[in-house]
Tab-separated table of C-alpha atoms in Angstrom:
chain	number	residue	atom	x	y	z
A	1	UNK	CA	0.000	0.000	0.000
A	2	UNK	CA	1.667	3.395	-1.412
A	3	UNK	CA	0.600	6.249	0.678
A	4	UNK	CA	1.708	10.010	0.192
A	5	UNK	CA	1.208	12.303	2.868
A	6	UNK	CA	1.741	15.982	1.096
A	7	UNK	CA	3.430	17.900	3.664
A	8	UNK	CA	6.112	20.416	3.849
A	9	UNK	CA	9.879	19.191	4.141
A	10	UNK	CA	12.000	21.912	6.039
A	11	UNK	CA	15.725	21.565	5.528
A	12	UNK	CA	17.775	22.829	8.493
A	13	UNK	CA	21.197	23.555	7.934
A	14	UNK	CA	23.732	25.795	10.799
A	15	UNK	CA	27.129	25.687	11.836
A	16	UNK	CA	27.749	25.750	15.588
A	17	UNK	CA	30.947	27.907	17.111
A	18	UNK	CA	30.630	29.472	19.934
A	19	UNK	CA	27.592	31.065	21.669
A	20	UNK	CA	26.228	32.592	18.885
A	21	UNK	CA	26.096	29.409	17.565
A	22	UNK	CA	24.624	27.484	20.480
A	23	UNK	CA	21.607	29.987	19.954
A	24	UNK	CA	21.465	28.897	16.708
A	25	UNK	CA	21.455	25.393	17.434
A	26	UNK	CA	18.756	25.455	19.988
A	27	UNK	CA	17.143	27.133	17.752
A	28	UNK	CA	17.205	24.932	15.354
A	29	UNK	CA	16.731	22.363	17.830
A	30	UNK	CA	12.985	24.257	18.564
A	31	UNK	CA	12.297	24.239	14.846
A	32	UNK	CA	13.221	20.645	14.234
A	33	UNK	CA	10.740	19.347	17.299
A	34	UNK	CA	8.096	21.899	15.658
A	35	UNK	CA	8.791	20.078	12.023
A	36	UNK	CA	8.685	16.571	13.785
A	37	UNK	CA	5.233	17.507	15.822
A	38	UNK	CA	3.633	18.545	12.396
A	39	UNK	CA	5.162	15.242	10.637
A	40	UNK	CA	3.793	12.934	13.533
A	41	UNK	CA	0.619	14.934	13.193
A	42	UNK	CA	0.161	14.118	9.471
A	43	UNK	CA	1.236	10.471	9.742
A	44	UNK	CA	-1.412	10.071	12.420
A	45	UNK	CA	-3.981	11.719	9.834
A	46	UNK	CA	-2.833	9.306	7.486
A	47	UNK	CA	-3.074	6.405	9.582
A	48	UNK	CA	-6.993	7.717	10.663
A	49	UNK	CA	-8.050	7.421	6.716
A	50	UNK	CA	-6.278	3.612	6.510
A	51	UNK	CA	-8.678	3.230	9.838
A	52	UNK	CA	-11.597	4.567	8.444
A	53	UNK	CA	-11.005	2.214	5.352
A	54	UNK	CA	-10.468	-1.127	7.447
A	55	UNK	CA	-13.115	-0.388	9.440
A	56	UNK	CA	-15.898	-0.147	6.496
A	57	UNK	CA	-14.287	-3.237	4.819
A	58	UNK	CA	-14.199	-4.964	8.036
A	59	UNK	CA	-18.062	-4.159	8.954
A	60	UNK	CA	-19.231	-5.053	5.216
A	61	UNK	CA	-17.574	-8.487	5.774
A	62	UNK	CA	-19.350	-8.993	9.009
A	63	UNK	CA	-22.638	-8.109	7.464
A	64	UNK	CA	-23.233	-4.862	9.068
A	65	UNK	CA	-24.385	-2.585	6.649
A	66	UNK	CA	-25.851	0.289	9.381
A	67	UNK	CA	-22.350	0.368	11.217
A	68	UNK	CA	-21.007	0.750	7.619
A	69	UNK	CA	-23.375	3.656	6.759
A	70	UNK	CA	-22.491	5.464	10.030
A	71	UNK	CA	-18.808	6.143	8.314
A	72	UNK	CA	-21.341	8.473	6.283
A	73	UNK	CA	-22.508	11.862	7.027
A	74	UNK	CA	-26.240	11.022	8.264
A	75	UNK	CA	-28.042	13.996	6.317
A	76	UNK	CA	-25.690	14.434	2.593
A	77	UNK	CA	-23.677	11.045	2.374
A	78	UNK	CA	-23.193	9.849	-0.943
A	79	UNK	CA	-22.516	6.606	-1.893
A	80	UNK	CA	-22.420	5.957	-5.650
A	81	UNK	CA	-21.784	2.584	-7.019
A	82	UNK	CA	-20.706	1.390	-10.099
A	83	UNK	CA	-21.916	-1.812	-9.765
A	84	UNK	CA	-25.084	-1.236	-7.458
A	85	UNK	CA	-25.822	2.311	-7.781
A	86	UNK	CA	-26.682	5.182	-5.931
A	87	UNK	CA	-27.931	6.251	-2.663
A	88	UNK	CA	-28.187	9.649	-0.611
A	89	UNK	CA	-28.023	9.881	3.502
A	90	UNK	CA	-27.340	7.191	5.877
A	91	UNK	CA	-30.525	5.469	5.680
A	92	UNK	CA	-30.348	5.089	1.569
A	93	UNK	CA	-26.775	4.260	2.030
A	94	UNK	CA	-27.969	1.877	5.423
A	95	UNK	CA	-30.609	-0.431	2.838
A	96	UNK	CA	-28.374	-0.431	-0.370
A	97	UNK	CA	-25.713	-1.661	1.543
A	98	UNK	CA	-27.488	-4.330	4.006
A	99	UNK	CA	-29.698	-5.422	1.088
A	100	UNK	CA	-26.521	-5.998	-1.336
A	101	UNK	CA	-25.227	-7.771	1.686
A	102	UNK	CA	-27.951	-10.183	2.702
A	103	UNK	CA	-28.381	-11.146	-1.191
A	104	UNK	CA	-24.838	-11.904	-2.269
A	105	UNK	CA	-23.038	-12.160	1.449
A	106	UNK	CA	-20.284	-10.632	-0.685
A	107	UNK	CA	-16.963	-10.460	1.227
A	108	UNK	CA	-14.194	-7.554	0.162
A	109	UNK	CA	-10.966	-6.271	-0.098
A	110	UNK	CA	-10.367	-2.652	-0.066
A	111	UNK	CA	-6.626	-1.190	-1.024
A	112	UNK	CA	-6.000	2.730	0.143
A	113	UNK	CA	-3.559	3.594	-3.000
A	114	UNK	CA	-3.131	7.051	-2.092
A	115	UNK	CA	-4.682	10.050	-0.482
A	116	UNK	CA	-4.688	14.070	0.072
A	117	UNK	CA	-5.038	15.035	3.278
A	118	UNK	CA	-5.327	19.473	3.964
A	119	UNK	CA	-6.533	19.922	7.723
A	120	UNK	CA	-9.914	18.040	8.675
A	121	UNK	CA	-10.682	16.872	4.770
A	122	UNK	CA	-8.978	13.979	2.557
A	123	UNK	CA	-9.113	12.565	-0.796
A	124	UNK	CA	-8.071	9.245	-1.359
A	125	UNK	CA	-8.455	6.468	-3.911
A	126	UNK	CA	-7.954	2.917	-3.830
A	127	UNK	CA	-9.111	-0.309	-5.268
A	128	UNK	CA	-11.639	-2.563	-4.068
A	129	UNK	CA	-12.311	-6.558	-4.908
A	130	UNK	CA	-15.588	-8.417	-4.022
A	131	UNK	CA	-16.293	-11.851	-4.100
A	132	UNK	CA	-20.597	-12.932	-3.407
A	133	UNK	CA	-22.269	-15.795	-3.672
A	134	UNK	CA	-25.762	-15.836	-4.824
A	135	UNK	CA	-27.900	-19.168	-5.228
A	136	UNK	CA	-24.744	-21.145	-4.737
A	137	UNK	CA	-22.664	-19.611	-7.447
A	138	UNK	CA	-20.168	-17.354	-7.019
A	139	UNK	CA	-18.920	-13.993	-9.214
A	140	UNK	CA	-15.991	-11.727	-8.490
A	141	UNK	CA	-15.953	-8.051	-8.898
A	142	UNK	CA	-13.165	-5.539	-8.791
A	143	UNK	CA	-12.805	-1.621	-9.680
A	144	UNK	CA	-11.425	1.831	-8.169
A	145	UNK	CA	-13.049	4.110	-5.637
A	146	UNK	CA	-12.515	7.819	-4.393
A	147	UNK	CA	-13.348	9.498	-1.374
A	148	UNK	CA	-14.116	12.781	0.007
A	149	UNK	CA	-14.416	13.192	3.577
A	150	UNK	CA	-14.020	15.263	6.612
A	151	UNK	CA	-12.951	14.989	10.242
A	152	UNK	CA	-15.268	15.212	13.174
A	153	UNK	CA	-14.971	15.164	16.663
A	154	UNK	CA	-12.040	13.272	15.845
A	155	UNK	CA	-13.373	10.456	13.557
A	156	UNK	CA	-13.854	10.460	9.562
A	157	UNK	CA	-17.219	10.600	7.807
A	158	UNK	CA	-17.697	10.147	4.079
A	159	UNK	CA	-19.485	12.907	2.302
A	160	UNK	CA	-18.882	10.772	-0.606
A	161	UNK	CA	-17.437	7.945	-1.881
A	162	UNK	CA	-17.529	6.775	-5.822
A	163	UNK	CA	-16.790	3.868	-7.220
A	164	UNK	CA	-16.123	2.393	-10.802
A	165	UNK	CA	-16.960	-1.037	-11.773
A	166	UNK	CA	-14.061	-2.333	-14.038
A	167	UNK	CA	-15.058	-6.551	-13.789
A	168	UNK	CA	-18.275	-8.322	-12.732
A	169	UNK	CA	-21.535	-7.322	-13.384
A	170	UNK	CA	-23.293	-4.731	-12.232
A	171	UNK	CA	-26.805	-5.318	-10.055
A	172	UNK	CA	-30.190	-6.558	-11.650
A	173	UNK	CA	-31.512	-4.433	-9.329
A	174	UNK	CA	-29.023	-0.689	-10.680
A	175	UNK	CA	-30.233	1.900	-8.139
A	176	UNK	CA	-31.262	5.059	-10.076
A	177	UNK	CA	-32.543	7.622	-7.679
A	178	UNK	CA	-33.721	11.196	-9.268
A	179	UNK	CA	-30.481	14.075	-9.283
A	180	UNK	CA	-30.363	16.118	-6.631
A	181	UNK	CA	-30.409	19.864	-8.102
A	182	UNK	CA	-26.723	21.109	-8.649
A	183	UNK	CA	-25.166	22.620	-5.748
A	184	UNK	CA	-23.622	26.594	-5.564
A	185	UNK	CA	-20.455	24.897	-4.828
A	186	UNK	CA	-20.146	23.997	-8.376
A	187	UNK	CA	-18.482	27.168	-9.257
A	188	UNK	CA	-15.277	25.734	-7.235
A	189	UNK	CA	-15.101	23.334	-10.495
A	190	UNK	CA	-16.269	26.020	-13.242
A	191	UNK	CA	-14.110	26.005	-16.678
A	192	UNK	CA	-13.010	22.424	-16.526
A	193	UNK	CA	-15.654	20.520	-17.114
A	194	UNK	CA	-16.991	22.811	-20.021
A	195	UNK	CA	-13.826	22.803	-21.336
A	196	UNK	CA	-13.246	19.066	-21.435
A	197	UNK	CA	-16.693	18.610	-23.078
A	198	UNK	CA	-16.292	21.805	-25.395
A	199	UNK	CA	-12.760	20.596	-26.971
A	200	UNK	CA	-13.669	16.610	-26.904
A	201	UNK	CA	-16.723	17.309	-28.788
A	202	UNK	CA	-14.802	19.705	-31.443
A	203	UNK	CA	-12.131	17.227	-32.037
A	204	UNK	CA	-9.458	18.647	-29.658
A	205	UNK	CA	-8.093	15.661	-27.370
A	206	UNK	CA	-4.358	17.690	-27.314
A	207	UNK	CA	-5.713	20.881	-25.642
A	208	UNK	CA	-7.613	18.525	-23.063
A	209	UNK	CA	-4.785	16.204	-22.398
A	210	UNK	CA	-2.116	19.029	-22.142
A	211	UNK	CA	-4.337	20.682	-19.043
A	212	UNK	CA	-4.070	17.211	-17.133
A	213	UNK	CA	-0.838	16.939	-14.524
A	214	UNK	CA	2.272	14.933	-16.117
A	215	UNK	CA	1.401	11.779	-13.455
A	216	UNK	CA	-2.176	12.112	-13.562
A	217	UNK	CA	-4.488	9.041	-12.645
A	218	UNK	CA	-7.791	8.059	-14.308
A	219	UNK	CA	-9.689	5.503	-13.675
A	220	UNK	CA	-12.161	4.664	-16.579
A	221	UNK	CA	-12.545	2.177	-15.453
A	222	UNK	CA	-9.245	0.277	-16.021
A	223	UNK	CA	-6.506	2.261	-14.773
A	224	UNK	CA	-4.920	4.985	-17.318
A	225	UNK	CA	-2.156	6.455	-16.104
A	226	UNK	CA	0.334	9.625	-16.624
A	227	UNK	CA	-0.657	12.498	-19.200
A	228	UNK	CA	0.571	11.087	-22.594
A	229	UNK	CA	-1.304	7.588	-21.883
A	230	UNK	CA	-4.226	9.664	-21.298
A	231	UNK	CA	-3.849	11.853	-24.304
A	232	UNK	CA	-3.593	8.573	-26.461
A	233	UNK	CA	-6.946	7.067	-24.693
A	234	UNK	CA	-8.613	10.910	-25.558
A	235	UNK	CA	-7.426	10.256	-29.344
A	236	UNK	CA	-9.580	7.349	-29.830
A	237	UNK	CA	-12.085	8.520	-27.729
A	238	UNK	CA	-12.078	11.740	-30.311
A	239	UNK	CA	-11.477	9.801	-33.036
A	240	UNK	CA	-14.590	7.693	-32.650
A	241	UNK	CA	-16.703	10.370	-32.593
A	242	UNK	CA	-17.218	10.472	-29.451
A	243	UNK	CA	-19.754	13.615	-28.377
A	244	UNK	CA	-19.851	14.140	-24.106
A	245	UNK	CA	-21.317	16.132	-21.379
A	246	UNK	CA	-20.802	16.769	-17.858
A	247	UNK	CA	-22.569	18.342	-15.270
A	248	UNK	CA	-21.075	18.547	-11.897
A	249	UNK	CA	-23.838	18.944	-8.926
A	250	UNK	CA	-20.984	18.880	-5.872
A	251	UNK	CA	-17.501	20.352	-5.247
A	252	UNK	CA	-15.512	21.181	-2.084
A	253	UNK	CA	-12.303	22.657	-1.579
A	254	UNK	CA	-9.321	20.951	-0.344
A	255	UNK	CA	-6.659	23.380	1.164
A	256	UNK	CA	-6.083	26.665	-0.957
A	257	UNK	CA	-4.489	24.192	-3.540
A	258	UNK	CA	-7.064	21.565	-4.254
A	259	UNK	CA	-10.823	21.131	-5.237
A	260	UNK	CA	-13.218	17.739	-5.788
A	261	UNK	CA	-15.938	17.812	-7.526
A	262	UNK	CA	-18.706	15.016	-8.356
A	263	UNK	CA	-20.993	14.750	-11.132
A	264	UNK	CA	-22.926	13.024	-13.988
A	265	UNK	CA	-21.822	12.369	-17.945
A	266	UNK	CA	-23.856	11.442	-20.933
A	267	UNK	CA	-22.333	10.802	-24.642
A	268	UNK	CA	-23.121	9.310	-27.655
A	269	UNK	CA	-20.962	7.249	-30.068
A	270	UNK	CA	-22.473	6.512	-33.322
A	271	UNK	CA	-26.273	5.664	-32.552
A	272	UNK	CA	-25.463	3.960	-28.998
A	273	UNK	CA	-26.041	6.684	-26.167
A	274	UNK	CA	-24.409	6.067	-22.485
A	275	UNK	CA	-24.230	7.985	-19.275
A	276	UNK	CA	-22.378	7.754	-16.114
A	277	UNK	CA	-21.046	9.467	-12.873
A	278	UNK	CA	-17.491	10.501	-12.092
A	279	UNK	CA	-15.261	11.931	-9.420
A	280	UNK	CA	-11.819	13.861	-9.520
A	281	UNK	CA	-9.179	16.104	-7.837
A	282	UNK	CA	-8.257	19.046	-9.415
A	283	UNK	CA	-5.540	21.212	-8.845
A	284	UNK	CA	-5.896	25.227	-8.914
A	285	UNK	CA	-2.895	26.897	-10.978
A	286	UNK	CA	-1.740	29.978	-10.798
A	287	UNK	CA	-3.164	31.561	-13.437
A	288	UNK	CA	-6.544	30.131	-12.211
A	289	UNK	CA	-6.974	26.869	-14.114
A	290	UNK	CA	-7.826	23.749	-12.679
A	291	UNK	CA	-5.324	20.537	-13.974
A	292	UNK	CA	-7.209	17.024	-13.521
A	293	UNK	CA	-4.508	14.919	-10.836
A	294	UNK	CA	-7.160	12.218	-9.962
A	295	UNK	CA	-10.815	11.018	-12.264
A	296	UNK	CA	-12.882	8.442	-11.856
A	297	UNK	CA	-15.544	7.757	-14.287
A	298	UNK	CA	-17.945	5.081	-14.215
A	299	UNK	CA	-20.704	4.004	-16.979
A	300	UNK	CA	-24.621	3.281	-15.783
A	301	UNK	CA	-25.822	0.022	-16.908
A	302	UNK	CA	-28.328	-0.337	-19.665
A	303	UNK	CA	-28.446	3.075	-20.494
């Protein structure tokens, strides 16, 4: 398990001779415990989100889909499934979860790959592997996931988590609940998502890759990663005729140097229309651009 904690790295460097210098040293000395403190802090942050992950894949395998859905923020927890669909608030989240659960018994295995951490909010992503067992046969499913979430009274709650389905089959029973009008906190995310959709649909894959970072991660749902692989998966996207929207409904900031956003995409290539949800982490540039670090996209069944 690779996990990146971005914090600051302070170099100290001082010569010591004579009092002057022992001033300098202790000092120093003051600055170094500070540095530590602040490193400990962080690592403990980081350790909290592994937690909070073992102890949602832990509850699922012991059947406990309420305990699971209290890792969720009671009144605006998303979860939204690529492979069972979506639900809104604890309860939602509470029966979509207990009723997967007492269908398929599934058991999983979730893998923290990385995360963003900026005071009492995280991003991460990960992977996540199921195996269920319905009428005496057995299927295995596997995909990605992203989080958002925030600390409270010192323990994490989900304000969403996404998934992508990327093998198995998705639910009969594909929960489709009606959109939730787009939030004001959209404008955190405005110009990128326009701007993908605007230069995709006029044949422009370069000018969208170029604006993604250089180790950017998508997951779509296999795993695409750094910008040039992603600027040859836009090609053939493009050159397939590929027409998209997207319309983001949520978006928080992460720090003064992040912003998530969630939302819903629709396309059409050829006669065969599809639509989906994604996720992503964006981060703001100085000149006021946003640069795509993490997506996830996922496609709705039967649509």
């Amino acid at each position: 398990m690779r996990i990146r904690i971005l914090t600051p790295f302070i170099a100290l460097v001082f010569a010591a001779c004579g009092a002057e210098q022992a001033d300098q040293a202790a000092m120093a000395d003051e600055a170094a415990a500070a540095e530590e403190s602040q490193e400990y802090a962080s690592n403990a942050d980081a350790a909290s989100v592994a937690a909070f992950v073992n102890d949602w894949q832990m509850h699922y395998n012991m059947g406990h889909g309420t305990m699971v859905a209290n890792n969720y923020h009671a009144a605006d927890g998303l979860l939204w499934s690529g492979q069972a669909g979506m639900a809104f608030g604890g309860e939602a989240i509470a029966a979509m979860l207990q009723g997967g659960i007492d269908m398929a018994s599934p058991q999983i295995e979730i893998g923290l790959d990385d995360q963003v951490i900026r005071g009492n909010f995280a991003v991460a992503r990960g992977t996540w592997s199921t195996e269920a067992t319905v009428e005496g046969e057995t299927s295995n499913s596997s995909g990605y996931w992203m989080s958002y979430s925030e600390m409270i009274d010192g323990e994490w709650k989900a304000h969403g988590l996404v998934t992508t389905l990327a093998e198995g089959e998705p639910s009969p029973n594909f929960a489709r609940p009606e959109m939730p009008p787009a939030d004001a906190s959209v404008s955190l995310v405005e110009g990128w998502p326009s701007f993908m959709a605007t230069h995709m649909n006029m044949g422009h894959p370069d000018m969208v890759a170029d604006r993604y970072a250089e180790d950017a991660i998508v997951m779509a749902p296999e795993l695409v990663e750094g910008r040039e692989t992603i600027r040859a998966a836009l090609t053939e996207m493009s050159e397939a005729g590929v027409q998209m929207t997207m319309t983001p409904f949520a978006a928080a900031e992460l720090g003064d140097d992040y912003v998530t956003s969630v939302g819903t995409w629709s396309g059409q290539e050829g006669e065969e229309a599809v639509s989906g949800h994604y996720a992503n982490l964006l981060r703001k540039n100085a000149d006021g651009t946003l640069q795509p670090v993490w997506e996830l996209w996922s496609t709705h069944p039967g649509m």
